[in-house]
CSV table of C-alpha atoms in Angstrom, one decimal:
chain,number,residue,atom,x,y,z
A,1,ASP,CA,208.6,41.0,-288.5
A,2,ALA,CA,210.8,44.0,-288.6
A,3,LYS,CA,212.8,44.5,-292.0
A,4,THR,CA,215.5,46.9,-290.5
A,5,THR,CA,218.7,46.7,-288.6
A,6,GLN,CA,220.4,49.3,-286.6
A,7,PRO,CA,222.8,49.7,-284.5
A,8,PRO,CA,222.4,49.5,-280.9
A,9,SER,CA,223.9,52.8,-279.5
A,10,MET,CA,225.6,55.6,-280.8
A,11,ASP,CA,227.3,58.8,-279.5
A,12,CYS,CA,227.3,62.2,-281.0
A,13,ALA,CA,228.9,65.6,-279.8
A,14,GLU,CA,226.4,68.2,-278.9
A,15,GLY,CA,226.3,70.7,-282.0
A,16,ARG,CA,227.7,68.1,-284.4
A,17,ALA,CA,225.4,66.3,-286.9
A,18,ALA,CA,224.2,62.6,-286.0
A,19,ASN,CA,224.2,60.1,-288.6
A,20,LEU,CA,221.9,57.0,-288.1
A,21,PRO,CA,221.9,54.2,-290.6
A,22,CYS,CA,219.5,51.6,-291.1
A,23,ASN,CA,219.5,48.5,-293.3
A,24,HIS,CA,216.8,47.3,-294.7
A,25,SER,CA,217.7,44.7,-297.7
A,26,THR,CA,214.6,43.2,-298.1
A,27,ILE,CA,212.6,46.2,-298.8
A,28,SER,CA,210.1,45.8,-301.4
A,29,GLY,CA,209.6,48.6,-304.2
A,30,ASN,CA,206.2,49.9,-302.6
A,31,GLU,CA,207.7,50.3,-298.8
A,32,TYR,CA,208.3,53.2,-297.3
A,33,VAL,CA,210.7,54.3,-294.6
A,34,TYR,CA,210.0,55.8,-291.9
A,35,TRP,CA,212.0,57.2,-289.1
A,36,TYR,CA,210.6,58.0,-285.2
A,37,ARG,CA,211.8,58.7,-282.1
A,38,GLN,CA,211.0,57.5,-278.6
A,39,ILE,CA,212.1,59.5,-275.3
A,40,HIS,CA,212.1,57.6,-272.5
A,41,SER,CA,208.4,56.4,-271.0
A,42,GLN,CA,206.8,58.3,-274.0
A,43,GLY,CA,205.1,58.0,-277.8
A,44,PRO,CA,207.2,57.7,-280.4
A,45,GLN,CA,207.4,60.8,-282.3
A,46,TYR,CA,207.3,60.7,-286.5
A,47,ILE,CA,210.5,62.5,-287.4
A,48,ILE,CA,210.5,61.8,-291.7
A,49,HIS,CA,209.9,59.3,-294.0
A,50,GLY,CA,210.7,58.5,-297.8
A,51,LEU,CA,210.6,56.2,-300.9
A,52,LYS,CA,213.4,56.7,-302.7
A,53,ASN,CA,214.1,60.3,-303.0
A,54,ASN,CA,216.3,62.0,-300.4
A,55,GLU,CA,214.0,63.9,-297.9
A,56,THR,CA,214.4,66.7,-295.4
A,57,ASN,CA,212.4,68.9,-292.9
A,58,GLU,CA,212.6,70.9,-290.3
A,59,MET,CA,214.0,68.3,-287.7
A,60,ALA,CA,216.4,65.9,-290.0
A,61,SER,CA,217.4,64.7,-293.3
A,62,LEU,CA,216.8,61.4,-295.0
A,63,ILE,CA,219.2,60.0,-297.5
A,64,ILE,CA,218.2,56.9,-298.9
A,65,THR,CA,220.7,54.5,-300.8
A,66,GLU,CA,219.7,54.4,-304.7
A,67,ASP,CA,219.2,50.2,-304.3
A,68,ARG,CA,216.9,51.2,-301.2
A,69,LYS,CA,218.6,48.6,-299.4
A,70,SER,CA,219.9,51.4,-296.7
A,71,SER,CA,219.4,54.8,-295.2
A,72,THR,CA,220.6,57.1,-293.2
A,73,LEU,CA,218.9,59.6,-291.3
A,74,ILE,CA,220.9,63.0,-290.5
A,75,LEU,CA,220.2,65.1,-287.5
A,76,PRO,CA,222.1,68.3,-288.6
A,77,HIS,CA,222.6,70.1,-285.4
A,78,ALA,CA,222.4,67.6,-282.3
A,79,THR,CA,221.0,68.7,-279.0
A,80,LEU,CA,220.9,67.1,-276.1
A,81,ARG,CA,217.1,67.0,-276.2
A,82,ASP,CA,217.8,64.8,-279.2
A,83,THR,CA,218.9,61.8,-277.0
A,84,ALA,CA,216.2,59.2,-277.6
A,85,VAL,CA,215.7,55.8,-278.9
A,86,TYR,CA,215.5,56.2,-283.0
A,87,TYR,CA,213.6,53.7,-284.8
A,88,CYS,CA,213.7,53.0,-288.5
A,89,ILE,CA,210.7,51.3,-289.7
A,90,VAL,CA,209.7,49.8,-293.2
A,91,ARG,CA,206.1,50.3,-293.7
A,92,VAL,CA,204.6,47.0,-295.2
A,93,THR,CA,202.1,46.5,-297.4
A,94,GLY,CA,199.3,46.2,-294.8
A,95,ASN,CA,200.3,49.6,-293.4
A,96,GLN,CA,201.6,48.1,-290.1
A,97,PHE,CA,204.9,49.1,-288.3
A,98,TYR,CA,207.1,46.3,-287.3
A,99,PHE,CA,209.4,47.8,-285.0
A,100,GLY,CA,213.2,46.9,-284.6
A,101,THR,CA,215.3,47.3,-282.2
A,102,GLY,CA,216.6,51.1,-282.8
A,103,THR,CA,219.8,53.1,-282.1
A,104,SER,CA,220.0,54.6,-278.6
A,105,LEU,CA,221.5,58.0,-279.4
A,106,THR,CA,223.2,59.8,-276.6
A,107,VAL,CA,224.2,63.5,-277.2
A,108,ILE,CA,227.0,64.4,-275.3
A,109,PRO,CA,227.5,67.9,-273.8
B,1,GLY,CA,197.3,68.4,-285.7
B,2,ALA,CA,197.3,65.1,-285.3
B,3,VAL,CA,197.0,64.6,-281.8
B,4,VAL,CA,196.6,61.3,-280.3
B,5,SER,CA,195.7,60.9,-276.8
B,6,GLN,CA,195.2,57.7,-274.0
B,7,HIS,CA,193.2,57.5,-271.0
B,8,PRO,CA,194.1,56.5,-268.2
B,9,SER,CA,198.0,57.2,-268.1
B,10,TRP,CA,198.7,54.8,-265.6
B,11,VAL,CA,197.0,52.3,-264.0
B,12,ILE,CA,197.2,49.9,-260.8
B,13,CYS,CA,194.9,46.8,-260.8
B,14,LYS,CA,194.7,43.6,-259.1
B,15,SER,CA,195.5,40.3,-260.8
B,16,GLY,CA,192.3,38.6,-262.0
B,17,THR,CA,190.8,41.7,-263.0
B,18,SER,CA,189.9,43.7,-266.1
B,19,VAL,CA,191.4,47.0,-267.7
B,20,LYS,CA,190.2,49.3,-270.3
B,21,ILE,CA,192.4,51.9,-272.0
B,22,GLU,CA,191.3,54.2,-274.5
B,23,CYS,CA,192.8,55.7,-277.4
B,24,ARG,CA,191.3,58.7,-279.3
B,25,SER,CA,192.2,60.8,-282.3
B,26,LEU,CA,191.8,64.4,-280.9
B,27,ASP,CA,191.6,66.6,-284.2
B,28,PHE,CA,191.4,63.7,-287.3
B,29,GLN,CA,189.1,60.8,-287.7
B,30,ALA,CA,191.4,57.6,-287.7
B,31,THR,CA,190.4,54.9,-290.0
B,32,THR,CA,193.0,52.7,-289.1
B,33,MET,CA,194.0,52.4,-285.4
B,34,PHE,CA,197.0,50.4,-283.9
B,35,TRP,CA,198.0,48.7,-280.3
B,36,TYR,CA,201.6,47.9,-279.2
B,37,ARG,CA,203.0,46.9,-276.0
B,38,GLN,CA,206.4,47.4,-274.9
B,39,PHE,CA,208.4,45.6,-271.9
B,40,PRO,CA,211.1,47.6,-270.3
B,41,LYS,CA,214.1,48.1,-272.1
B,42,GLN,CA,212.5,46.6,-275.4
B,43,SER,CA,211.0,47.7,-278.4
B,44,LEU,CA,207.2,48.4,-279.4
B,45,MET,CA,205.2,45.1,-280.3
B,46,LEU,CA,202.4,45.5,-282.6
B,47,MET,CA,199.2,43.3,-281.0
B,48,ALA,CA,196.8,44.5,-283.6
B,49,THR,CA,195.1,46.3,-286.1
B,50,SER,CA,191.6,48.2,-286.1
B,51,ASN,CA,189.9,49.6,-288.5
B,52,GLU,CA,186.6,51.7,-287.6
B,53,GLY,CA,183.2,48.9,-287.6
B,54,SER,CA,185.3,46.1,-288.3
B,55,LYS,CA,187.0,43.3,-286.3
B,56,ALA,CA,190.4,43.8,-285.2
B,57,THR,CA,193.2,42.0,-286.9
B,58,TYR,CA,195.4,40.4,-284.4
B,59,GLU,CA,199.4,39.4,-284.6
B,60,GLN,CA,200.4,36.2,-284.5
B,61,GLY,CA,200.8,35.2,-280.5
B,62,VAL,CA,198.4,38.1,-279.2
B,63,GLU,CA,195.4,36.2,-277.6
B,64,LYS,CA,192.2,37.9,-278.7
B,65,ASP,CA,190.3,36.9,-276.0
B,66,LYS,CA,192.9,38.2,-273.7
B,67,PHE,CA,193.2,41.3,-275.3
B,68,LEU,CA,189.6,43.0,-276.4
B,69,ILE,CA,189.8,45.7,-279.2
B,70,ASN,CA,186.4,47.8,-280.0
B,71,HIS,CA,187.2,50.8,-282.8
B,72,ALA,CA,183.5,51.6,-282.6
B,73,SER,CA,184.0,55.4,-283.9
B,74,LEU,CA,186.7,57.2,-285.9
B,75,THR,CA,188.0,58.6,-282.8
B,76,LEU,CA,187.8,56.0,-280.5
B,77,SER,CA,189.3,52.5,-280.1
B,78,THR,CA,189.6,50.6,-276.8
B,79,LEU,CA,191.9,47.7,-275.7
B,80,THR,CA,190.6,45.7,-272.8
B,81,VAL,CA,192.9,43.7,-270.6
B,82,THR,CA,191.1,40.9,-269.3
B,83,SER,CA,191.9,38.9,-266.8
B,84,ALA,CA,195.0,40.8,-266.0
B,85,HIS,CA,197.9,38.6,-264.4
B,86,PRO,CA,201.2,40.5,-263.6
B,87,GLU,CA,202.9,39.0,-266.5
B,88,ASP,CA,200.4,41.7,-268.4
B,89,SER,CA,202.3,44.4,-266.5
B,90,SER,CA,203.5,46.8,-269.5
B,91,PHE,CA,203.7,50.0,-271.4
B,92,TYR,CA,200.8,50.1,-274.0
B,93,ILE,CA,200.8,52.4,-276.7
B,94,CYS,CA,198.3,53.2,-279.5
B,95,SER,CA,198.3,55.0,-282.6
B,96,ALA,CA,196.2,56.3,-285.4
B,97,SER,CA,196.3,56.8,-289.2
B,98,ILE,CA,194.4,59.1,-291.2
B,99,SER,CA,194.4,57.4,-294.3
B,100,LEU,CA,194.0,53.5,-295.5
B,101,ALA,CA,196.3,53.7,-297.8
B,102,GLY,CA,198.7,54.1,-294.9
B,103,GLY,CA,201.2,56.8,-294.0
B,104,GLU,CA,202.2,58.0,-290.8
B,105,GLN,CA,200.8,56.6,-287.7
B,106,TYR,CA,200.3,59.4,-285.0
B,107,PHE,CA,201.0,57.8,-281.7
B,108,GLY,CA,199.6,58.3,-278.2
B,109,PRO,CA,201.5,59.2,-274.9
B,110,GLY,CA,201.2,55.3,-273.9
B,111,THR,CA,199.5,53.8,-270.7
B,112,ARG,CA,201.5,52.0,-267.9
B,113,LEU,CA,199.8,49.2,-266.7
B,114,THR,CA,201.0,47.3,-263.5
B,115,VAL,CA,199.2,44.4,-261.8
B,116,THR,CA,199.7,43.1,-258.8
């Protein structure tokens, strides 16, 4: 079962930062948080992952709270191509991904 | 790098027939592959985990005799939907992981199955 909860939908103005929250209050100490996104009828695309430190790559930043019970994905300058469903996933001990319902992000011109 | 392909990208079959879907890691060796199913407007649901040379591990509620998974090499896994019925119509997605220790999963583009 998914160990994450996310808001079902969010809007963001083009050019602005998109901040997508995720709760994972039952996460265990050695479980990583992964973020993927899925554009309609395509396979999910990897964005970023982390354990406890904040992470940044060319696509996004990941902020994980100190207690690790929640995290936020930040897309610094959202574009129309960032419109997608964003999934926050806790990778369990067996390495499986159990997807939650995700957040449908719509970037508005 | 880390590209996963699926074939076919879409397939239509008649009820009662079997359909095979291939998942290939093109530029890496995948120690573990995963199969997911996604119904319209729903999230991905993990069906099974397969390690090369081993029997697949199915998630609760997934019929192993209906969804046959073979992971014969480090670059190829196949999912066969046997005796397909209209309710099996779905988007099937595979993913591959490089390391047994986990890490990223690289997802294929998906296969749209329609059973008539």
